[in-house]
Short mmCIF file of C-alpha atoms and ligand atoms in Angstrom, two decimals:
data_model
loop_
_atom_site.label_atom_id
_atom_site.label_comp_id
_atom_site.label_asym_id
_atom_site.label_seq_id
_atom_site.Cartn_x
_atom_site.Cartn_y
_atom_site.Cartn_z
CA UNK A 205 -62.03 -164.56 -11.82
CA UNK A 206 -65.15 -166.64 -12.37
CA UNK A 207 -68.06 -164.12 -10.41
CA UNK A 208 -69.66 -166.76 -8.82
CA UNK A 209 -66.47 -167.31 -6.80
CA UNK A 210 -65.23 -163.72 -6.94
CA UNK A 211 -68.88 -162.97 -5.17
CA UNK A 212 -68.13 -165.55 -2.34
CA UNK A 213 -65.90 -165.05 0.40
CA UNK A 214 -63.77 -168.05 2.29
CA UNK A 215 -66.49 -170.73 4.19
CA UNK A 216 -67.66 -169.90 7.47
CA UNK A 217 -65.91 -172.85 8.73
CA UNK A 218 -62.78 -171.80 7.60
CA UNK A 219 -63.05 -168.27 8.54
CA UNK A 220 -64.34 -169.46 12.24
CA UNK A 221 -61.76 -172.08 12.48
CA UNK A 222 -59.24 -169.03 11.49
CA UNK A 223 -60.25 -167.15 14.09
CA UNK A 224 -60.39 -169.74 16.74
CA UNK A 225 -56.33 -170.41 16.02
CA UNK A 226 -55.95 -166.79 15.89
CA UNK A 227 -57.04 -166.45 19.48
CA UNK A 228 -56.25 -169.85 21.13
CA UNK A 229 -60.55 -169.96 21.20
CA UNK A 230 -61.97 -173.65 21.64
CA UNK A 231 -62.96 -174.80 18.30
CA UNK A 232 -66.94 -175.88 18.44
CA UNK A 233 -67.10 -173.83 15.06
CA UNK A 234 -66.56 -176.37 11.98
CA UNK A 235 -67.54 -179.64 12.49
CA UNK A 236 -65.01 -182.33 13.60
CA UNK A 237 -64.12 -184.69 16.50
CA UNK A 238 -61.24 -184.08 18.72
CA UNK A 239 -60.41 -187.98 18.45
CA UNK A 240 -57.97 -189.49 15.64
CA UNK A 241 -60.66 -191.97 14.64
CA UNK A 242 -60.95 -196.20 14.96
CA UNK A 243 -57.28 -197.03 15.33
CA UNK A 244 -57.86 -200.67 13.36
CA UNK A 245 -59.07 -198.65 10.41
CA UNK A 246 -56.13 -195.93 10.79
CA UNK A 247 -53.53 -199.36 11.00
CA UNK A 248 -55.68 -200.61 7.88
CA UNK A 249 -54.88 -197.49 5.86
CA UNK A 250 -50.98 -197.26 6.73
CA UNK A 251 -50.13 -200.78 5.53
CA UNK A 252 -52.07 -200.89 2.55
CA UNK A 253 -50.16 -197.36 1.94
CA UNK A 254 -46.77 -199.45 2.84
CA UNK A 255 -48.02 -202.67 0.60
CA UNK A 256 -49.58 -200.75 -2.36
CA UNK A 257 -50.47 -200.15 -4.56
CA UNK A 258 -50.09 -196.72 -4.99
CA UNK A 259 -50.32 -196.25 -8.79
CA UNK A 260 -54.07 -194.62 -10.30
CA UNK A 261 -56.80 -196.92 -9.36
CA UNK A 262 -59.82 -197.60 -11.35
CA UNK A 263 -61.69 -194.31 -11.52
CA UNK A 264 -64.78 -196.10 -10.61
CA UNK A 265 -63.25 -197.21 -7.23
CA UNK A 266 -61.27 -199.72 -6.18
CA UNK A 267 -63.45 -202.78 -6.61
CA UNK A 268 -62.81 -204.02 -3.21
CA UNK A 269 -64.63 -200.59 -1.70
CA UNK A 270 -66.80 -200.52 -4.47
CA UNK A 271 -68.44 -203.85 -2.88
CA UNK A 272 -68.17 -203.24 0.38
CA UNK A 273 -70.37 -200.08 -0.15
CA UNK A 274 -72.95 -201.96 -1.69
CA UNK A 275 -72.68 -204.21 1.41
CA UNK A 276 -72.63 -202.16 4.05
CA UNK A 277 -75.90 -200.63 2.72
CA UNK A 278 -77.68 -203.94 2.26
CA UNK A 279 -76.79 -204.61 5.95
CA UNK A 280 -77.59 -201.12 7.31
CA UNK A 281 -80.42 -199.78 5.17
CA UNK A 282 -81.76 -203.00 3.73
CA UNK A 283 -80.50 -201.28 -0.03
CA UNK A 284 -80.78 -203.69 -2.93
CA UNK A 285 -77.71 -201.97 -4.97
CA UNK A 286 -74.18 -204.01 -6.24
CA UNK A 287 -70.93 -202.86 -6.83
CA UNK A 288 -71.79 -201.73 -9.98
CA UNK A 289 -73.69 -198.76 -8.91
CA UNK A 290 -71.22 -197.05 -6.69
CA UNK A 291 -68.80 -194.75 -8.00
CA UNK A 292 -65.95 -193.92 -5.00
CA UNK A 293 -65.41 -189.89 -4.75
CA UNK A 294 -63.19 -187.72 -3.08
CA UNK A 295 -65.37 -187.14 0.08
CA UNK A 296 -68.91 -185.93 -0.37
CA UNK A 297 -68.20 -182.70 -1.59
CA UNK A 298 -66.36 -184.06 -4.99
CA UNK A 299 -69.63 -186.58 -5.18
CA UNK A 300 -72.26 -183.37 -4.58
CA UNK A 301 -69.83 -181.62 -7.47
CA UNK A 302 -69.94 -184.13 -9.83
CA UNK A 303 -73.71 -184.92 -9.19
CA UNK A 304 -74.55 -181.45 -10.08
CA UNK A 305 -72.39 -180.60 -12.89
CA UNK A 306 -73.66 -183.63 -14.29
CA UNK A 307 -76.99 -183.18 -13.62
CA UNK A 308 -77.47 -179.40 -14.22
CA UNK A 309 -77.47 -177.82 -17.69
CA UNK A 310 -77.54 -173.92 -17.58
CA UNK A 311 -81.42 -172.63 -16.91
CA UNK A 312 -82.30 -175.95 -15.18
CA UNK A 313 -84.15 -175.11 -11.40
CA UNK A 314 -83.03 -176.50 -8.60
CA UNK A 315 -84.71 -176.76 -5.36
CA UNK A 316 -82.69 -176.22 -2.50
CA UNK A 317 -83.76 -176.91 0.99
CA UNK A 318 -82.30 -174.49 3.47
CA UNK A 319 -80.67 -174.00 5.81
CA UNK A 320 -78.46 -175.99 3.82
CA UNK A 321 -75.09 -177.20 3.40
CA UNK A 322 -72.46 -174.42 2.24
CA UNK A 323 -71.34 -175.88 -1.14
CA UNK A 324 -74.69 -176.75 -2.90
CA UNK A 325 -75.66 -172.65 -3.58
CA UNK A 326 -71.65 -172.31 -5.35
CA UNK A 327 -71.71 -175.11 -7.36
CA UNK A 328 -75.35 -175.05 -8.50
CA UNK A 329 -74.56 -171.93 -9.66
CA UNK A 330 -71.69 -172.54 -11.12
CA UNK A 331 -73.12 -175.34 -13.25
CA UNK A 332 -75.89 -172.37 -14.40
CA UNK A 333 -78.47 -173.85 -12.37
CA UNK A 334 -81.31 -171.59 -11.00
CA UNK A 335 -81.60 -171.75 -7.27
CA UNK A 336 -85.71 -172.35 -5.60
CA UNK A 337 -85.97 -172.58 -1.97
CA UNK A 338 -87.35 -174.16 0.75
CA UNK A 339 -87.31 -172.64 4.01
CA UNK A 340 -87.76 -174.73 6.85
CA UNK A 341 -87.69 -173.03 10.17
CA UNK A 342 -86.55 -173.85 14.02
CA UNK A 343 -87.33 -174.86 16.01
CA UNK A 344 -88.80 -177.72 14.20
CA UNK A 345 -87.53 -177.52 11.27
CA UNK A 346 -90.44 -179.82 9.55
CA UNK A 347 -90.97 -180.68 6.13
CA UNK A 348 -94.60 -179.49 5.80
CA UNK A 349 -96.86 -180.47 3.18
CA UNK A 350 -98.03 -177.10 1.51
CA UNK A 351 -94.37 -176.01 1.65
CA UNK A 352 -93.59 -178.65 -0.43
CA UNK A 353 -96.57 -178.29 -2.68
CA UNK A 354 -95.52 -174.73 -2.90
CA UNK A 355 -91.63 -175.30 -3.72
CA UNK A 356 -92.17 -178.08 -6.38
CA UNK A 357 -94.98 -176.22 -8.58
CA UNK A 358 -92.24 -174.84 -10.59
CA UNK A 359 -91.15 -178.56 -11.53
CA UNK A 360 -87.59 -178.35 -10.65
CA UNK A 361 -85.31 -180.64 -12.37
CA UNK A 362 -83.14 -181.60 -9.24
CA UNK A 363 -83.78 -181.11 -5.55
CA UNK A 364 -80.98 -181.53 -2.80
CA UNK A 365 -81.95 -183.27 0.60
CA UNK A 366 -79.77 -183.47 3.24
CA UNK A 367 -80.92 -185.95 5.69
CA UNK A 368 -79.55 -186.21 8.34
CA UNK A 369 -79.57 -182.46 8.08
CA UNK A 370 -76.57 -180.12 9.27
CA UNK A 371 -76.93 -177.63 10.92
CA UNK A 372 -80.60 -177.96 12.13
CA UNK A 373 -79.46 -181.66 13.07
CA UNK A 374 -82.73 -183.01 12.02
CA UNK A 375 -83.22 -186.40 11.00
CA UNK A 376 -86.42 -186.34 8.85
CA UNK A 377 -89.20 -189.00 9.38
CA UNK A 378 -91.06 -191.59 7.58
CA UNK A 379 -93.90 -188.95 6.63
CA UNK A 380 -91.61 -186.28 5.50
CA UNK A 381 -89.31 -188.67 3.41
CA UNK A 382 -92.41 -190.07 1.79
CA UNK A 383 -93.96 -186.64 1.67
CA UNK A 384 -90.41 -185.99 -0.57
CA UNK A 385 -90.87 -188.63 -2.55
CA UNK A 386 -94.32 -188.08 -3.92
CA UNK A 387 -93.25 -184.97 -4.84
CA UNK A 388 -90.26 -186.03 -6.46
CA UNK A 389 -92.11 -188.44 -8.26
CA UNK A 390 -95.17 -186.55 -9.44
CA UNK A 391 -93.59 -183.92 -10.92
CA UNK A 392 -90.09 -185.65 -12.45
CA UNK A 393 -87.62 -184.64 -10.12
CA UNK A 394 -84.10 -186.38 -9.21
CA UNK A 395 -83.75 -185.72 -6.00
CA UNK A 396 -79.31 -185.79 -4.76
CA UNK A 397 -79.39 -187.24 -1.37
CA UNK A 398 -76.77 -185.93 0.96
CA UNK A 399 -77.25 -188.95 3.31
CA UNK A 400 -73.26 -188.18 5.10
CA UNK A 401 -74.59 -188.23 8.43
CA UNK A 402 -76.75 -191.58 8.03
CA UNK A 403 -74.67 -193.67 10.83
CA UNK A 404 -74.79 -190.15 13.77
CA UNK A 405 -78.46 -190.51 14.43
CA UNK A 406 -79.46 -190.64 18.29
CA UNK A 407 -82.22 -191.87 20.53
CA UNK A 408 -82.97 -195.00 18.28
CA UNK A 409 -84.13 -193.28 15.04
CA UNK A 410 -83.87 -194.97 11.98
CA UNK A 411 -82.23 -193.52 8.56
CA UNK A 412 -84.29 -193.46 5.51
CA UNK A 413 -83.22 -193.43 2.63
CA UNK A 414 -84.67 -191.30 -0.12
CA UNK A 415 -83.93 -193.54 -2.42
CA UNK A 416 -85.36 -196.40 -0.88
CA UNK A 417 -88.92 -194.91 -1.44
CA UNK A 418 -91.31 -196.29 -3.87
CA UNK A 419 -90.60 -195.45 -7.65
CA UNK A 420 -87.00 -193.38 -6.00
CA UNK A 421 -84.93 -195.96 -7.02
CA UNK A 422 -84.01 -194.47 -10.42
CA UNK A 423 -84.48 -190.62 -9.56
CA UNK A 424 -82.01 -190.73 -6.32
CA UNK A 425 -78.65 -190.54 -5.96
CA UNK A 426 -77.63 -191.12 -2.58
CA UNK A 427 -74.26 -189.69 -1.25
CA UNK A 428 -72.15 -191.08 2.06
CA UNK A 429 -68.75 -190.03 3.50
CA UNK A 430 -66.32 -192.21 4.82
CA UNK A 431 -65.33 -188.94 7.00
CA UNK A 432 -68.69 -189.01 8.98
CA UNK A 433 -68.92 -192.67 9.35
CA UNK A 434 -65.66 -192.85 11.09
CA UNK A 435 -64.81 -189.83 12.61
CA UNK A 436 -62.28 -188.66 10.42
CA UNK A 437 -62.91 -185.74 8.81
CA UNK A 438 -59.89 -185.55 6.86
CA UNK A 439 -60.15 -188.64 5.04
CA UNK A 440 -62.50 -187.06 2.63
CA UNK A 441 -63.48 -190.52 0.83
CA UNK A 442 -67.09 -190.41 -0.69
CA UNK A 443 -69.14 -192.71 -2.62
CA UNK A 444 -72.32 -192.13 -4.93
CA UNK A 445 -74.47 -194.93 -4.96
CA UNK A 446 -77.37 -194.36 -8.24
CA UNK A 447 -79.09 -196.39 -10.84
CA UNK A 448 -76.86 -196.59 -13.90
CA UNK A 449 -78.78 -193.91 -15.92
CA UNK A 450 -77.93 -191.38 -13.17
CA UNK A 451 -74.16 -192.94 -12.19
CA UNK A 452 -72.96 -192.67 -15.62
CA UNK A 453 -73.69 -189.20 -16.00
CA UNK A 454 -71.75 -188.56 -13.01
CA UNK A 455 -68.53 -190.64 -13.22
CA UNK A 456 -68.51 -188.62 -16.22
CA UNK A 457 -67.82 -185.38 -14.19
CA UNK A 458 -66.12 -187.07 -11.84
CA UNK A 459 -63.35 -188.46 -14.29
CA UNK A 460 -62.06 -184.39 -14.54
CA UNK A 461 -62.55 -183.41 -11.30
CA UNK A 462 -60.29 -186.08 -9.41
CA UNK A 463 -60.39 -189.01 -11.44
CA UNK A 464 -59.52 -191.20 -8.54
CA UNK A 465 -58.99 -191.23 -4.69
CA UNK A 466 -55.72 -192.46 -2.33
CA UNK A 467 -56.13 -196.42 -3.19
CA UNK A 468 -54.84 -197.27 0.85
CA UNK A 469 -57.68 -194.93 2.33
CA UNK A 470 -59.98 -196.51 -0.28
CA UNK A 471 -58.55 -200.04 0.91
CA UNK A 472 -59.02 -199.11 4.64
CA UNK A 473 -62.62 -197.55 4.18
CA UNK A 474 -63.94 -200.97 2.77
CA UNK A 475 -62.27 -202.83 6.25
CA UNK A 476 -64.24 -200.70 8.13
CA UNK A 477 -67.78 -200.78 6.69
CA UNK A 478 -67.80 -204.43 7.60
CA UNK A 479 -67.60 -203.61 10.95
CA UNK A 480 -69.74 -205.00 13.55
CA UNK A 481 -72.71 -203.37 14.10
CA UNK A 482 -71.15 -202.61 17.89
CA UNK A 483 -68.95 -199.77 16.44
CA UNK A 484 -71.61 -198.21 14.88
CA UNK A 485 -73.41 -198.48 18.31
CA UNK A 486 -71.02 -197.47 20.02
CA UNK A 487 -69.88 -194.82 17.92
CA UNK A 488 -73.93 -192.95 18.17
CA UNK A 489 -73.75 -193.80 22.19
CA UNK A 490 -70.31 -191.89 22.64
CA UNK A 491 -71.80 -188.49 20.40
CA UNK A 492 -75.48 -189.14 22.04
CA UNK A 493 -73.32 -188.41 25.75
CA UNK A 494 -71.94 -185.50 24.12
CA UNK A 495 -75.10 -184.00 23.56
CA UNK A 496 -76.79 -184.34 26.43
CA UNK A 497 -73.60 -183.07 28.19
CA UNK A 498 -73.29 -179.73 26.06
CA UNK A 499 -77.08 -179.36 26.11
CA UNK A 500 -77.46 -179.90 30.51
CA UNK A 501 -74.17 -177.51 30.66
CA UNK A 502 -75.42 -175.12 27.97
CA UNK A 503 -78.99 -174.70 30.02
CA UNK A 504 -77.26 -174.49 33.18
CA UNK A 505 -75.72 -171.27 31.74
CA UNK A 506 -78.88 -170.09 31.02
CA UNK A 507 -78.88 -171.02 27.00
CA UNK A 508 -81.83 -172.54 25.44
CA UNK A 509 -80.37 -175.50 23.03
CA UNK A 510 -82.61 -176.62 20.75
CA UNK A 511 -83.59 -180.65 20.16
CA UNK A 512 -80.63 -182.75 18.51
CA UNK A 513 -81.40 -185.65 16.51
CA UNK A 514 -78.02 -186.21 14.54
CA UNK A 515 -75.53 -184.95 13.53
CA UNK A 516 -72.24 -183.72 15.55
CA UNK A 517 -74.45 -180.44 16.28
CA UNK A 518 -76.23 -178.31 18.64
CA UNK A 519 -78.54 -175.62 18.06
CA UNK A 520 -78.54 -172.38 20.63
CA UNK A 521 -81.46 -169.96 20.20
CA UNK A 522 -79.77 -166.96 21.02
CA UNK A 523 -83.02 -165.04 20.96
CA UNK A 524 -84.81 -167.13 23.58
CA UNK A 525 -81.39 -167.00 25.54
CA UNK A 526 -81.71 -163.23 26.41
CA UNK A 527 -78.92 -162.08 23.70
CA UNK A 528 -79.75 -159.19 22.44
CA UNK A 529 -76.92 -158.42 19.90
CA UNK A 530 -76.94 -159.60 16.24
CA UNK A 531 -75.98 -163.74 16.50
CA UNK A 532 -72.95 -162.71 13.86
CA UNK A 533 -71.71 -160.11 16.31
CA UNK A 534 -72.19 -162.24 19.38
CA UNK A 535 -70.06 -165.18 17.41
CA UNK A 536 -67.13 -162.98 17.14
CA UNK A 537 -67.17 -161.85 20.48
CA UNK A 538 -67.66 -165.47 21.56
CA UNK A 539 -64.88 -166.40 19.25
CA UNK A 540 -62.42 -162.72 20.39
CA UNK A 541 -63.68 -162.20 23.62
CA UNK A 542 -64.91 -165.61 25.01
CA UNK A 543 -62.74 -167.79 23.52
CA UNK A 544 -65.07 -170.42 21.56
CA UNK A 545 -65.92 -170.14 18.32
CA UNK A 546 -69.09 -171.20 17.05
CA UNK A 547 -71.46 -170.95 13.45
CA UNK A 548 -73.88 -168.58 12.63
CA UNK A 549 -76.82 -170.80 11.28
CA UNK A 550 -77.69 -167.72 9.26
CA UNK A 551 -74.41 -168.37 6.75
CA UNK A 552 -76.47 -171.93 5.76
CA UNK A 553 -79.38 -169.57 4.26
CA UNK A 554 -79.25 -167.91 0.79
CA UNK A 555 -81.27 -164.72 2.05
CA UNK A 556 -79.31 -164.49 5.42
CA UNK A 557 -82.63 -165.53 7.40
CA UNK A 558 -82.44 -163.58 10.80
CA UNK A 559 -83.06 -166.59 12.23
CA UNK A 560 -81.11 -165.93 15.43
CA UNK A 561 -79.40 -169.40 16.11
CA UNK A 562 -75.90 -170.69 16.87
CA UNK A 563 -74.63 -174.00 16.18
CA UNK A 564 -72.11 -175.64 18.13
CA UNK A 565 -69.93 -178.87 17.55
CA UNK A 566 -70.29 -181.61 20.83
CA UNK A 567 -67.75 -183.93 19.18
CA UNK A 568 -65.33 -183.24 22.09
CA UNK A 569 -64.11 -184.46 25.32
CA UNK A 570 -66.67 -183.20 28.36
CA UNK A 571 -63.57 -180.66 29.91
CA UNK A 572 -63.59 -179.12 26.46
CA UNK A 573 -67.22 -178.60 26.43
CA UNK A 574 -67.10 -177.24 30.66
CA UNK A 575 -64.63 -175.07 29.18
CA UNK A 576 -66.45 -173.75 26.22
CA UNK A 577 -69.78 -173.18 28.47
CA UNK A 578 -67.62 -171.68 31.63
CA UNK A 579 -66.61 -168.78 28.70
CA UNK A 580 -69.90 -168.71 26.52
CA UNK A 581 -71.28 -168.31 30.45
CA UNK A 582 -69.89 -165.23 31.28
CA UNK A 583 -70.62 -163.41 27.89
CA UNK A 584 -74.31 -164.11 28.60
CA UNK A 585 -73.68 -162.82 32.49
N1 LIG B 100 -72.46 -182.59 3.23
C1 LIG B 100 -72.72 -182.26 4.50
C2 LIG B 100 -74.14 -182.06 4.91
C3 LIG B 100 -71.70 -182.12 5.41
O1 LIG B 100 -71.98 -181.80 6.67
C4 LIG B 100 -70.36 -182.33 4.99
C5 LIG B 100 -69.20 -182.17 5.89
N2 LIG B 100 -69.45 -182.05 7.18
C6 LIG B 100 -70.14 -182.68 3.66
C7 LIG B 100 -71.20 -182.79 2.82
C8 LIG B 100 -68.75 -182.89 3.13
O2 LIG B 100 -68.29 -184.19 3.33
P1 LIG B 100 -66.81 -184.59 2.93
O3 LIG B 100 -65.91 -184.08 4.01
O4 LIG B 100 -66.83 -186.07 2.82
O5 LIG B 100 -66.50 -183.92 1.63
N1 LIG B 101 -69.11 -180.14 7.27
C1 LIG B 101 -68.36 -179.48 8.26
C2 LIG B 101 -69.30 -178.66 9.12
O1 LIG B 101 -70.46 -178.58 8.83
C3 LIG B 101 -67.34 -178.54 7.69
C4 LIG B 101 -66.75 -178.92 6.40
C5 LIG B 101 -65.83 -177.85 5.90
O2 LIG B 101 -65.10 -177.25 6.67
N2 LIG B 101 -65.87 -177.58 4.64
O3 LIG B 101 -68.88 -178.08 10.06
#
């Protein structure tokens, strides 16, 4: 077995989600709503899967989705991109894979900003890439300037930014993009956006694009997931949107990693970026309630949520919520004892940070989240 993946156990979200079916726990572990997604767009997929076709589509993308990425990101971010520089993926995670194997030759740094996303670490690795980080830390989790001067003197070839990021559920602001983006820029860095949580921001904040920065526009690559924008997880249809320099590179991974995606998802997806912007709304509205439900119950309980900015997420500091046990232990008592499983922010941090937080999904219906306090409760009691 490769060592890289002999070294690595199963994902946190599958081991938590594991456990939660093992003992009939409420699920707040891995990230998902409890909702089957926008019923048009579900209709959508199943006739175009009746209709066809269902033979290999372009392994660019059907051009039909291909376009309406391209449009959906003039409308929504103001992005001045066409068809021809979007490549469809399977979900995010096949677009983050291709990205870096294409990308990365062996010895080639890569700065990583954590906590961070599960898959980068594997598959930088994997691709021979030497991980840098950058730490940010709750409960602010700011991009600060000398931290950034600090992680870029080494002139990494590639740096990853998740924005919105998961788990801290920060979404990063006009300073710290541009702050980015200088850096980036003065010292020759392509930067692979992870932009999948662009449409879950609350409280009226506005996405910014890396890319979108001054002189960006040929050193991003900017990655979206049908899965977040709609609420269905499963779906796992991506898309890579990069100058051509960047997007040829990639489709050339991509071509042996899946080749192509299920043309009737790919059909549905482009029906439902054109939606109005009322879904999209309405979509941030519904998860905004969610929060502020899980966050008034969680502090009735005595826990001390963190701020939420995006994201389907909550941060608990267990620390400053009078739990004394490691957070690791405490989330498999919540998940054996309690009943609710949640993450361990420390699994989204290369050198296991201590850094003594919990994150919890609020994608679910407000019983489900009485539930999962009523039991978290009592462990604290
Ligand atoms: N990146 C981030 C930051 C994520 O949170 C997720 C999934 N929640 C992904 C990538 C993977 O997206 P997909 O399911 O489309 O592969
Ligand atoms: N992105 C989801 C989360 O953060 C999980 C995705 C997965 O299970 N691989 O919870």
């Amino acid at each position: 077995m490769n060592p890289i993946f002999a070294g690595l156990g199963t994902t946190i979200f599958e081991e938590m989600s594991a456990l939660a079916r093992a003992h009939g726990a409420i699920n707040l572990g891995q990230g998902f709503p409890e909702t089957e997604g926008p019923e048009d767009i579900r209709r959508a997929a199943a006739e175009a899967l009746l209709a066809g076709p269902n033979q290999y589509p372009p392994m660019m993308g059907v051009p039909a989705l291909r376009g309406a990425v391209a449009d959906h990101y003039r409308r929504h971010q103001a992005l001045d991109f066409t068809a021809e520089d979007v490549l469809v993926t399977s979900g995010a995670t096949e677009a983050l894979a291709a990205a870096i194997f294409a990308l990365v030759s062996p010895g080639d740094e890569v700065l990583l900003i954590q906590p961070m996303y599960d898959a980068y670490l594997p598959l930088v690795l994997r691709a021979g890439g030497v991980p840098r980080y950058l730490t940010l830390r709750p409960p602010g989790w700011r991009l600060e300037a000398d931290a950034v001067a600090r992680a870029f003197a080494g002139r990494p070839k590639l740096v990853i930014f998740n924005n919105p990021l998961n788990p801290a559920a920060r979404v990063f602001d006009a300073e710290e993009v541009a702050l980015l983006a200088d850096a980036c820029r003065s010292h020759g860095t392509i930067a692979i956006c992870d932009e999948v949580w662009e449409h879950v921001l609350f409280d009226d904040r506005t996405h910014r694009p890396l890319i979108a920065e001054p002189g960006m526009a040929d050193r991003a690559v900017k990655i979206g997931s049908a899965g977040k924008i709609f609420s269905m997880t499963g779906w796992k249809v991506g898309f890579v949107f990069a100058a051509p320099a960047l997007l040829g590179p990639i489709a050339r991974a991509h071509q042996f990693l899946t080749f192509t995606t299920l043309p009737a998802l790919q059909a549905a997806v482009a029906y439902g970026l054109a939606k109005p912007d009322a879904y999209f709304r309405e979509m941030r509205a519904g998860y905004a309630r969610s929060r502020d439900h899980l966050a008034d119950r969680l502090r009735s309980a005595g826990y001390h949520p963190l701020e939420s900015e995006g994201t389907y997420f909550l941060c608990v500091d267990l620390a400053r919520s009078g739990v004394a046990i490691p957070y690791r232990a405490f989330c498999l008592r919540a998940v054996r004892e309690a009943g609710v499983a949640a993450i361990p922010v420390s699994s989204f941090y290369a050198d296991a940070a201590a850094s003594g937080i919990i994150r919890l999904c609020f994608a679910k219906p407000d019983p489900v989240l009485d539930d999962a306090v009523d039991r978290l409760g009592r462990l604290l009691g």
